[in-house]
Short mmCIF file of C-alpha atoms in Angstrom, two decimals:
data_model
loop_
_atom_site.label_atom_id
_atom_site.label_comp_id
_atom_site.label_asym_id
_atom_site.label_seq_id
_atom_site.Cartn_x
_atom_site.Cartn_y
_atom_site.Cartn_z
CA UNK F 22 28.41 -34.25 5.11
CA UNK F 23 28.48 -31.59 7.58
CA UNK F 24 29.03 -27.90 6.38
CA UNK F 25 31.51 -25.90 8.86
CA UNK F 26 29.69 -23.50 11.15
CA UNK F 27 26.26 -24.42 9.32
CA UNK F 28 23.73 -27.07 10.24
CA UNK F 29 23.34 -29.98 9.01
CA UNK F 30 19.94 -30.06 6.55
CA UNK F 31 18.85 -33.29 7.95
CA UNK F 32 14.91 -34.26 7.14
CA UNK F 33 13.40 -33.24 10.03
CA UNK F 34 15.39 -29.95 10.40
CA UNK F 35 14.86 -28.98 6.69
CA UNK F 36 10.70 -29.56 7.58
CA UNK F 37 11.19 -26.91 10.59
CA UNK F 38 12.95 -24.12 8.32
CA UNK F 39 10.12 -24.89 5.25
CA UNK F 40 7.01 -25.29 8.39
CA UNK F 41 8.03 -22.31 10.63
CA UNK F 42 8.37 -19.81 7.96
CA UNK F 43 5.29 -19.59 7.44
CA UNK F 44 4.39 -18.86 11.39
CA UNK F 45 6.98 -15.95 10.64
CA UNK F 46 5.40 -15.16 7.06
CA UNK F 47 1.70 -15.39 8.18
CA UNK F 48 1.96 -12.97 11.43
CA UNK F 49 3.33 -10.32 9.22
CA UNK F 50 0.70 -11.14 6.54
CA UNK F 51 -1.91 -10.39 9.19
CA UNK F 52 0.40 -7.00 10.14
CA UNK F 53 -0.34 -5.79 7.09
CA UNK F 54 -4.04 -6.99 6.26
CA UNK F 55 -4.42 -4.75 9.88
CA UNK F 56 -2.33 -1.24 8.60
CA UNK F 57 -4.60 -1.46 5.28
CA UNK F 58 -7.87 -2.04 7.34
CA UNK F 59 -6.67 1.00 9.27
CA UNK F 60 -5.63 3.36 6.65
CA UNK F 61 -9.28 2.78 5.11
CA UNK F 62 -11.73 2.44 8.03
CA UNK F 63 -12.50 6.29 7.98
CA UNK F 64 -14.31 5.99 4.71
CA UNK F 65 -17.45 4.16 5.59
CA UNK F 66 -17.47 6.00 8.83
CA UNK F 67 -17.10 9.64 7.02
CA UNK F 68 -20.27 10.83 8.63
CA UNK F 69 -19.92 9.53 11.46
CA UNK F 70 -16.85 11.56 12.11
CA UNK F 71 -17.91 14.22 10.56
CA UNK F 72 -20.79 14.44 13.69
CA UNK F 73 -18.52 13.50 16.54
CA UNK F 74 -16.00 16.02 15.54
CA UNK F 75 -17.70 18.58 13.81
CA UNK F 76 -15.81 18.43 10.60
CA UNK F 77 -16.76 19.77 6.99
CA UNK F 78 -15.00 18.57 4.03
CA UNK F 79 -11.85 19.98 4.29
CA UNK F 80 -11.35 18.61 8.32
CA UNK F 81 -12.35 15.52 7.10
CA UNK F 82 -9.69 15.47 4.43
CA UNK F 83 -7.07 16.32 7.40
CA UNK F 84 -7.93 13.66 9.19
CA UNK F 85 -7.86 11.03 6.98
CA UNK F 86 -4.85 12.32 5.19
CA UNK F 87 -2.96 12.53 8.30
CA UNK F 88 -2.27 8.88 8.32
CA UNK F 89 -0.61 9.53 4.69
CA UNK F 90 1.90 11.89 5.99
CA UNK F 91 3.70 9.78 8.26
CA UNK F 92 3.47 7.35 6.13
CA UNK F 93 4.73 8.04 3.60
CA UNK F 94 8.04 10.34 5.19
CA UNK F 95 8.99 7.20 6.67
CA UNK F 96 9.56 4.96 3.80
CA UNK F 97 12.75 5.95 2.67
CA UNK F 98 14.46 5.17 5.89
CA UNK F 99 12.30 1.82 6.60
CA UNK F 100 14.76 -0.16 5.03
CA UNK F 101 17.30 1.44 7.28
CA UNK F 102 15.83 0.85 10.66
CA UNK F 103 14.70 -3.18 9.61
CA UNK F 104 18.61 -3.43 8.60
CA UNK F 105 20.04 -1.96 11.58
CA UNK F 106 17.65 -3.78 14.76
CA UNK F 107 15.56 -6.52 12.30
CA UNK F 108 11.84 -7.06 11.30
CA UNK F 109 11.06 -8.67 14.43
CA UNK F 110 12.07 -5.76 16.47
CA UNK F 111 10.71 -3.07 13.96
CA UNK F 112 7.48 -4.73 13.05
CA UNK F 113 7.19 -5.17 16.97
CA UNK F 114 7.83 -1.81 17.89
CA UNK F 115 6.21 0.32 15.37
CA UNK F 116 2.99 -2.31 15.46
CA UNK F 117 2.90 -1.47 19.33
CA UNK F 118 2.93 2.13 18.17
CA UNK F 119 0.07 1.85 15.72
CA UNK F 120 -2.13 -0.09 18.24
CA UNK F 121 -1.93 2.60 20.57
CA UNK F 122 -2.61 5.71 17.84
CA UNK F 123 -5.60 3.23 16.10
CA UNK F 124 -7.32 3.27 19.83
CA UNK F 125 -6.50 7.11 20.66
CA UNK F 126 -8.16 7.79 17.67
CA UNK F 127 -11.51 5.26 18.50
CA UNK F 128 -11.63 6.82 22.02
CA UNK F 129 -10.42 10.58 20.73
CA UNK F 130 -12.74 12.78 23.09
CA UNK F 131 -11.38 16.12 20.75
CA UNK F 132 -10.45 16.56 17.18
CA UNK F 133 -7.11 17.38 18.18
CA UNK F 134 -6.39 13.97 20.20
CA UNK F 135 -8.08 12.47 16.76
CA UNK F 136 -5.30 13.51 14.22
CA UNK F 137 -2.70 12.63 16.69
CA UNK F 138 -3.63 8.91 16.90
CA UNK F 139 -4.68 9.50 12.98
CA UNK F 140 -0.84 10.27 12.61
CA UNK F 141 0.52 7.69 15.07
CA UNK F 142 -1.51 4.76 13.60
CA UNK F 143 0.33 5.85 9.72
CA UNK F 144 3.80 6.43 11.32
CA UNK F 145 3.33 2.79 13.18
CA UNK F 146 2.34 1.12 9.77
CA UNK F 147 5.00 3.04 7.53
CA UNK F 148 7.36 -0.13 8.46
CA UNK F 149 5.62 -3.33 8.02
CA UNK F 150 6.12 -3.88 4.21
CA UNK F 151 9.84 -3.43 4.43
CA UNK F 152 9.65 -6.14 7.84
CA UNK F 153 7.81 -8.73 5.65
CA UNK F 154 10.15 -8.29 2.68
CA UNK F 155 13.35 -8.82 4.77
CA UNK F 156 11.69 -12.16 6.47
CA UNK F 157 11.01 -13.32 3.08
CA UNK F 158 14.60 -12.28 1.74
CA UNK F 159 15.92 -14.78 4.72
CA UNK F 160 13.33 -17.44 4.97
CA UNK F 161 12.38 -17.95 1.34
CA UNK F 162 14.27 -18.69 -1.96
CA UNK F 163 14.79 -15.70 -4.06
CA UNK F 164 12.23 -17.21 -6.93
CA UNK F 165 9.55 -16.84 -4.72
CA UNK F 166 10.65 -13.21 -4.03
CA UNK F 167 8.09 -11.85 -6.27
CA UNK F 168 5.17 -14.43 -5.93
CA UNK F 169 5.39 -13.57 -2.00
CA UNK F 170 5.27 -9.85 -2.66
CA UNK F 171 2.41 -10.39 -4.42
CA UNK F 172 0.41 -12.24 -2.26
CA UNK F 173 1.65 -9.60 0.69
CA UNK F 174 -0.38 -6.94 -1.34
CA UNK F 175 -3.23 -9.04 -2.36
CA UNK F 176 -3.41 -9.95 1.74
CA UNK F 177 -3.18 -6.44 2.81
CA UNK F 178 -5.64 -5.33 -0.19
CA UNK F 179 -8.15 -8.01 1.82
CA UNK F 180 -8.09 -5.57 4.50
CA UNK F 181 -9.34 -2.52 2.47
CA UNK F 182 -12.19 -5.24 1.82
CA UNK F 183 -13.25 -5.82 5.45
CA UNK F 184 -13.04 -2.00 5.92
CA UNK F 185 -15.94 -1.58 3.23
CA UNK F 186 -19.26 -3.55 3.84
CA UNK F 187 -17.92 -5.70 6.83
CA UNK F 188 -16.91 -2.56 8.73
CA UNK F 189 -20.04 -0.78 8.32
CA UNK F 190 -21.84 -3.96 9.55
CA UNK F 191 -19.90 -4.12 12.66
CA UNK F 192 -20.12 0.06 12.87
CA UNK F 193 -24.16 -0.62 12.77
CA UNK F 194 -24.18 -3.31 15.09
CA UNK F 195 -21.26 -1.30 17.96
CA UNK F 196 -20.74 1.90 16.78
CA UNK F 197 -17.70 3.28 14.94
CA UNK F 198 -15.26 3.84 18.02
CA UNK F 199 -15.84 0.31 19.21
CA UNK F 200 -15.20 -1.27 16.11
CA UNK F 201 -11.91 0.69 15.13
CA UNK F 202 -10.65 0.57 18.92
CA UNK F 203 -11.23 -3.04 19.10
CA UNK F 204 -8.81 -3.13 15.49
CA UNK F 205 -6.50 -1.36 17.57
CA UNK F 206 -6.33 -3.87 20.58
CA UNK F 207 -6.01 -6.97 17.64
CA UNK F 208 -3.09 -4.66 16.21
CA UNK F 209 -1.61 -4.84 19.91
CA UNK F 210 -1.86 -8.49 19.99
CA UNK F 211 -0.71 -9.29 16.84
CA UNK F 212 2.43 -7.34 18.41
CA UNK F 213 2.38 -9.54 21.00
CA UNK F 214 2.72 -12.93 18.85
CA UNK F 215 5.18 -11.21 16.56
CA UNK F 216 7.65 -10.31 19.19
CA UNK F 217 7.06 -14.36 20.62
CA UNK F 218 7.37 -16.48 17.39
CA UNK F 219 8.70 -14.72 14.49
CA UNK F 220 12.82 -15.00 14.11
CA UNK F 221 15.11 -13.02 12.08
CA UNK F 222 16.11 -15.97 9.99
CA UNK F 223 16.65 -20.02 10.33
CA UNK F 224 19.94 -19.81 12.34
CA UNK F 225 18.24 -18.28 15.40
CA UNK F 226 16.12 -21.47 15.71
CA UNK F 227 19.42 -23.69 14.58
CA UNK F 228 17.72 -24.39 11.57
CA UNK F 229 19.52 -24.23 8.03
CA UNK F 230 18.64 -21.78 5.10
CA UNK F 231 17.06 -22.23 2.11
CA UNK F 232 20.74 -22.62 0.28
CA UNK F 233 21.58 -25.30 2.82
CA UNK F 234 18.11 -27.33 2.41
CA UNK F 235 18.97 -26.86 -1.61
CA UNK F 236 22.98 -27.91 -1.12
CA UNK F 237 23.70 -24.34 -2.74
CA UNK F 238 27.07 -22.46 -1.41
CA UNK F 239 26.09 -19.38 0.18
CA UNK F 240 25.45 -16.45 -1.45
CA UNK F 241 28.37 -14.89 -3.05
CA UNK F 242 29.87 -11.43 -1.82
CA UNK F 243 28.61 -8.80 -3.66
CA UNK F 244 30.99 -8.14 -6.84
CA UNK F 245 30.58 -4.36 -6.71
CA UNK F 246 31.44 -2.43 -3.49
CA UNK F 247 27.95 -0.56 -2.01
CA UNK F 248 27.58 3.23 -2.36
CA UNK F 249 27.97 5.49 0.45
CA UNK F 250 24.31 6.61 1.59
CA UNK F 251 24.73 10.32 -0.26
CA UNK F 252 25.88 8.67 -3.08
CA UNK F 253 23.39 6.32 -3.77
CA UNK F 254 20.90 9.09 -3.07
CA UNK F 255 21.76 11.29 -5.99
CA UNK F 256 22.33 8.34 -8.41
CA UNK F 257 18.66 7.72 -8.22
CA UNK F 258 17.30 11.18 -8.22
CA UNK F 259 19.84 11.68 -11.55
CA UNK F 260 17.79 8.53 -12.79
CA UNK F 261 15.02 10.10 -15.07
CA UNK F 262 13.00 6.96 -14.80
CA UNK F 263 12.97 8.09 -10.93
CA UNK F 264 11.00 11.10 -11.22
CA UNK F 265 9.40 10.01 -13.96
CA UNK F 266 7.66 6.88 -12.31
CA UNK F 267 7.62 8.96 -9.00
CA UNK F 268 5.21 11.67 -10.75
CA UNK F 269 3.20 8.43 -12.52
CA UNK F 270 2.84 7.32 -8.71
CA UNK F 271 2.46 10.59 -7.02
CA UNK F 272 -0.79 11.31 -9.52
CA UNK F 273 -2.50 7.43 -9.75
CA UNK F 274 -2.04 7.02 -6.67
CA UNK F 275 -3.17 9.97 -5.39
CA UNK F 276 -6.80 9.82 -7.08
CA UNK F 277 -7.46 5.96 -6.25
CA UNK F 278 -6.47 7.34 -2.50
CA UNK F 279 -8.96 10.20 -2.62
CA UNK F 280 -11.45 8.33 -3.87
CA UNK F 281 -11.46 4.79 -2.16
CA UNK F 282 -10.03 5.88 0.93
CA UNK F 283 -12.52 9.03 1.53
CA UNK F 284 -14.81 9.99 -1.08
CA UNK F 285 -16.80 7.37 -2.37
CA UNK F 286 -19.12 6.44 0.24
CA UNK F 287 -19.97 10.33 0.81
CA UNK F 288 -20.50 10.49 -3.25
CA UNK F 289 -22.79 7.28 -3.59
CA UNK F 290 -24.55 8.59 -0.27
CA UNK F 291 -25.25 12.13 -1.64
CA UNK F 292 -25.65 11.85 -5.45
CA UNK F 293 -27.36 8.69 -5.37
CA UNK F 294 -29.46 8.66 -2.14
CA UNK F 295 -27.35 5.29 -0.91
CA UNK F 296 -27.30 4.51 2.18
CA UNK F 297 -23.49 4.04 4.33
CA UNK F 298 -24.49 -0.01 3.75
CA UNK F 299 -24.97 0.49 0.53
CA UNK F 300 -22.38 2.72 -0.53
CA UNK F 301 -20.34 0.85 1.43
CA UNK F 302 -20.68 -2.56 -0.55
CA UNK F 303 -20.14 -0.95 -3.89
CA UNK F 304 -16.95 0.24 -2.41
CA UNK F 305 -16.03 -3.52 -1.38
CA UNK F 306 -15.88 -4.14 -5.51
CA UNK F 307 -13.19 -1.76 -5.25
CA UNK F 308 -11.21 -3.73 -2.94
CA UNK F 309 -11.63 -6.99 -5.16
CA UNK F 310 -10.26 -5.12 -7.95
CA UNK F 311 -7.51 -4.21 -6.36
CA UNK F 312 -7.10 -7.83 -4.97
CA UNK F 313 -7.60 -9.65 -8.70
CA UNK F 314 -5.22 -6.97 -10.19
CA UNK F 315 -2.10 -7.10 -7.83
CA UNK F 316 -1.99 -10.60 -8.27
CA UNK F 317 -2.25 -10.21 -11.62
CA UNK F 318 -0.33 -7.49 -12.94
CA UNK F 319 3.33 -8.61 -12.11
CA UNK F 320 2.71 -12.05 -13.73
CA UNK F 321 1.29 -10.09 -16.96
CA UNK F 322 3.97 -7.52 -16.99
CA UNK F 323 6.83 -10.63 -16.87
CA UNK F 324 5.21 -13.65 -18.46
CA UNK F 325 2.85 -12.76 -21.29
CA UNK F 326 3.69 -9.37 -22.07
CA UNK F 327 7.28 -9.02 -21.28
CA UNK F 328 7.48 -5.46 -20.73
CA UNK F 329 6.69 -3.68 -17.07
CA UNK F 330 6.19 -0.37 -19.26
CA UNK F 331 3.51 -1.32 -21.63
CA UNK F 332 1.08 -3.04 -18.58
CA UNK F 333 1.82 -0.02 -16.29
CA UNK F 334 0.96 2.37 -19.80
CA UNK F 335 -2.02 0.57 -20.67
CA UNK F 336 -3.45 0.10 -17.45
CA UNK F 337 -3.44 3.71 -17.22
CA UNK F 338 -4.98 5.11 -20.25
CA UNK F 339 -8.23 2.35 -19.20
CA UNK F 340 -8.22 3.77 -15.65
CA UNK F 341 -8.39 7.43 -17.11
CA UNK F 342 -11.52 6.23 -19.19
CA UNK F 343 -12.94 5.72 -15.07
CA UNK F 344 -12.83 9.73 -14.33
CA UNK F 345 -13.67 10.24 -17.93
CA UNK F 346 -16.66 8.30 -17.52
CA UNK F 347 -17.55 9.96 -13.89
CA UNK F 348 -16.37 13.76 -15.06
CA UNK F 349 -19.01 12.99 -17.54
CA UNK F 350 -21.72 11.86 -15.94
CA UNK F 351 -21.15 12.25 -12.17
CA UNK F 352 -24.92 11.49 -12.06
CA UNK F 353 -27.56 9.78 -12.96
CA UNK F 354 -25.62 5.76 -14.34
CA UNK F 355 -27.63 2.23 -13.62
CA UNK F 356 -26.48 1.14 -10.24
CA UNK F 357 -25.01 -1.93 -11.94
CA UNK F 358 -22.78 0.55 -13.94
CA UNK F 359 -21.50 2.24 -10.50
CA UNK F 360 -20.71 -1.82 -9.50
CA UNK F 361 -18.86 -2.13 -12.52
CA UNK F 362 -17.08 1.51 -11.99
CA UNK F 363 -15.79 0.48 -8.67
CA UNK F 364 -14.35 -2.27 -9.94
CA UNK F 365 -13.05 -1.23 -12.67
CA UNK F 366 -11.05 1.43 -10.55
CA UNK F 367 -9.30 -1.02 -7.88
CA UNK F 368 -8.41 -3.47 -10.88
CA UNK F 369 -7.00 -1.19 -13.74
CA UNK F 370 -5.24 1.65 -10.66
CA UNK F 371 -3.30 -1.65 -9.72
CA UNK F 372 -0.87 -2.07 -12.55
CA UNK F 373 1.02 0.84 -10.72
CA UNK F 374 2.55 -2.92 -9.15
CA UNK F 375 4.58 -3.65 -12.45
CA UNK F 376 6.43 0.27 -12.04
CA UNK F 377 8.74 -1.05 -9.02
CA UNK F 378 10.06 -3.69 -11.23
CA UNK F 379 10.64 -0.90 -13.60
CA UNK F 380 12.37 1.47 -11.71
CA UNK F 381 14.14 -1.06 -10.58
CA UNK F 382 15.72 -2.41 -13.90
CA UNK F 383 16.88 0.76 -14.84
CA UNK F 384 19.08 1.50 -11.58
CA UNK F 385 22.45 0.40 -10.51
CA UNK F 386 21.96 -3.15 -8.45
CA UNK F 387 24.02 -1.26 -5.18
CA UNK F 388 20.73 1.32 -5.10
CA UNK F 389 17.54 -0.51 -5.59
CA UNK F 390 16.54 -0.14 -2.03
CA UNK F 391 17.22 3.21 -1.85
CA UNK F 392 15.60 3.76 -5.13
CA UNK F 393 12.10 1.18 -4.04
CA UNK F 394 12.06 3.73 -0.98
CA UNK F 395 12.14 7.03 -3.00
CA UNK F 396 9.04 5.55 -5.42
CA UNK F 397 7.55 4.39 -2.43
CA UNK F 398 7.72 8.14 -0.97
CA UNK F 399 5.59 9.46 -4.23
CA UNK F 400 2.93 6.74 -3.62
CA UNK F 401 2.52 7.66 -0.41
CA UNK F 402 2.85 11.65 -0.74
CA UNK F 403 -0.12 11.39 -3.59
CA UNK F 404 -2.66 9.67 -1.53
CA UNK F 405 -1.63 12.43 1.38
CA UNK F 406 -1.76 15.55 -0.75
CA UNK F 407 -5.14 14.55 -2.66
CA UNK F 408 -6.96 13.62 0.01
CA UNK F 409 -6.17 17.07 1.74
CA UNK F 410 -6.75 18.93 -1.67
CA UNK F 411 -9.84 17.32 -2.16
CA UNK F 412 -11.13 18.56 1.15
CA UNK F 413 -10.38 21.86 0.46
CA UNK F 414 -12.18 21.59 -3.12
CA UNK F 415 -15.34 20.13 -1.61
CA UNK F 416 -14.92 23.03 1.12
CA UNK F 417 -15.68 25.49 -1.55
CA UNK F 418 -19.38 24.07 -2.67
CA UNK F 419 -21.75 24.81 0.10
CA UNK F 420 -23.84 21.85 1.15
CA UNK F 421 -27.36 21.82 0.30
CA UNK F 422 -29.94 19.75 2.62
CA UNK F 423 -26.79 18.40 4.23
CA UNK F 424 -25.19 16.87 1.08
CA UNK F 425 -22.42 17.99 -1.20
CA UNK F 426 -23.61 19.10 -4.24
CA UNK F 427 -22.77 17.32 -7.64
CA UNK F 428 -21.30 20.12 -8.95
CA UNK F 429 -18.21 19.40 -5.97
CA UNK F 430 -17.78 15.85 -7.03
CA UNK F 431 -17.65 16.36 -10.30
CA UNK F 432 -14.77 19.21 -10.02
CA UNK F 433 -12.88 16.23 -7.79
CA UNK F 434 -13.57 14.09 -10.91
CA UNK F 435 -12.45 16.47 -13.69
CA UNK F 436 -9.22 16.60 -11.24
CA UNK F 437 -8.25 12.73 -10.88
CA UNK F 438 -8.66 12.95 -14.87
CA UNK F 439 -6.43 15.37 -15.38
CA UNK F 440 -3.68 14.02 -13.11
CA UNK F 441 -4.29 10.54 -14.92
CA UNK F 442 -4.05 11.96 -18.31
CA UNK F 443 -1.04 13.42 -17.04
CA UNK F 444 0.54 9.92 -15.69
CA UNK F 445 -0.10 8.93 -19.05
CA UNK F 446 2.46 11.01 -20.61
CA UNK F 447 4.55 10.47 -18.08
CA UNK F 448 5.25 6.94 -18.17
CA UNK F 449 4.95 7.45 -22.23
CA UNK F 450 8.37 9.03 -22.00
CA UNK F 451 10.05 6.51 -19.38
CA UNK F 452 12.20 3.61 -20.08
CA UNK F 453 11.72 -0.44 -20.02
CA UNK F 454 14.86 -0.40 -18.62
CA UNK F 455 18.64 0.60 -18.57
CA UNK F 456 19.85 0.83 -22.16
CA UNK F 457 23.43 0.80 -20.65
CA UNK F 458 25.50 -1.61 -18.06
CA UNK F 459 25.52 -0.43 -14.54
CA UNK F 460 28.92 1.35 -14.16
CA UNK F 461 31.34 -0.31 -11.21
CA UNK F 462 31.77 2.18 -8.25
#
């Protein structure tokens, strides 16, 4: 039977909605794979920066950080600007805008024209995860929500691996400002084929939803009327859970930032005598942690142990026994140990994934954008204040021969244990979730 105003869900127009989301899915996949790639590049190509620009620690920390900002100030109005013009349109637009900053930076002639496409390449990718989650809110069923979220950060993780040991490959073979302004012109492209084949949802192609393929009414109103913008805002931030899980995020993050995504090639390089190809393929164990674990975590946190709180608590007390471990002994473990160290970090710092799920069950339904936007905003802020505060730190031991001293990396160490040991408590005193029904507004 026909459905008013809908189409009809015959075979072959229920095998274009289930074939072309994935052209739509994929593209944005590969969006993100790109913004991870770039937020992580500098790393492996630390001292090769450092030369071209003349930087010591602390300019080094700028730079890098300066994606971070941007970043992260954008998140809480992402879901506002996707909303309001669409992912194509977004993801299009700021993706354009990356491009551009990831090949002003690769051609920079001056620091200053460096930390300007530095901040344009992080305001350009602050977007993308919100695009990809509204084309999978319109093209996929809402039980696939969460597998799809998954596999968006496992995909994008995949791009912190080619930044490690496939980057420095390509940086030996072309230099660093070819390879990371030839990410930038693939970053344009990509652009390109977004703004060409990726669609809104179904109907623009006259092709029926997911509730029509499944002969499912449409989705009911909502029963509750939304909160005004203002509104919603200070319900969250009265939310202890909020700040709570914000300062969790704000400190884990913050140290698996500073370390993956600037320190650990310089540290293998000058307290272990490694060269930049060899640091930089104990850093790629990193990036398979953090692969293996955001797949992981979510499913562990909902299926096995049924509670977001205990994997998220956990997980962090065994990632504080990392620092412990380096804080320690910042010199002198088996190579095979430093393998298993960098693994070890990606894999146990990813059951942060489990704390939006969290938050989220302990909000009002009407806010949970508002209040994934906020959390995201902590994330973000960590990894772009402890990458700057770690510059300064390292600033303030003199280099000897040309190589910071142990005594530097080991303060940075003592730090990220701290702030772990910290996160600990923190999420010690949160919530599983709301102990009361959301109140009607």
């Amino acid at each position: 039977m026909t459905r008013v105003g809908r189409p009809l869900p015959t075979p072959a127009l229920a095998r274009g909605t289930l074939t072309y989301r994935w052209v739509c899915l994929g593209l944005l996949f590969v969006s993100g794979l790109l913004a991870f790639f770039t937020r992580l590049a500098p790393v492996v190509a630390i001292p090769d920066l450092g030369e071209a620009f003349v930087l010591g620690t602390a300019g080094l920390g700028l730079l890098t950080s300066l994606y971070l900002w941007p970043f992260a100030l954008m998140q809480p109005v992402a879901g506002v600007l996707t909303d309001a013009f669409g992912p194509r349109r977004t993801v299009t637009a700021f993706l354009v805008v990356a491009g551009v900053g990831q090949v002003l930076f690769a051609s920079a002639p001056t620091v200053e024209v460096a930390l300007i496409g530095r901040a344009l390449t992080g305001f350009g990718a602050s977007i993308l995860y919100v695009g990809a989650a509204k084309i999978m809110a319109q093209w996929f069923r809402s039980r696939e929500f969460g597998t799809l979220t998954g596999a968006w950060t496992s995909v994008a993780n995949l791009g912190g691996l080619t930044a490690a040991a496939p980057l420095m490959a390509l940086i030996t073979l072309a230099g660093w400002r070819w390879s990371l302004g030839g990410v930038g012109l693939v970053m344009l492209a990509t652009a390109l084929l977004i703004y060409v084949f990726v669609r809104d949802s179904p109907s623009e192609l006259g092709l029926p939803s997911l509730a029509d393929i499944d002969d499912l009414p449409p989705p009911p109103s909502e029963t509750r009327r939304p909160m005004p913008l203002g509104q919603g805002v200070l319900v969250v931030l009265r939310e202890p859970n909020t700040w709570l899980l914000g300062s969790y995020a704000f400190l884990l993050f913050g140290t698996m930032t500073m370390m993956q995504g600037l320190w650990a090639v310089p540290y293998l390089m000058d307290v272990y005598g490694q060269s930049q190809q060899q640091a930089a393929n104990a850093l790629t164990l990193w990036a398979v942690g953090l692969i293996v674990g955001c797949t992981l975590w979510g499913y562990v946190a909902d299926r096995i142990v049924g509670s977001r709180k205990r994997v998220v608590l956990v997980g962090a007390v065994v990632y504080a026994l990392l620092w412990a471990l380096l804080a320690l002994r910042p010199a002198g473990l088996p190579v095979g140990l430093l393998w298993v160290a960098m693994f070890w970090g990606g894999f146990f710092a990813s059951t942060w994934i489990p704390s939006y799920a969290q938050l989220k069950d302990t909000v009002p339904s009407q806010v949970v954008a508002t209040a994934m936007g906020i959390l995201n905003l902590f994330f973000w802020l960590g990894g772009a204040v402890y990458q700057q505060v770690s510059g300064l730190i390292l600033a303030e031991f003199p280099k000897r021969d040309g190589h910071t001293p142990v005594a530097g990396y080991q303060a940075l160490f003592w730090l990220c244990l701290a702030s772990v040991g910290l996160s600990v408590v923190l999420v010690a005193l949160s919530k599983d979730r709301r102990s009361v029904p959301s109140a009607t507004t």
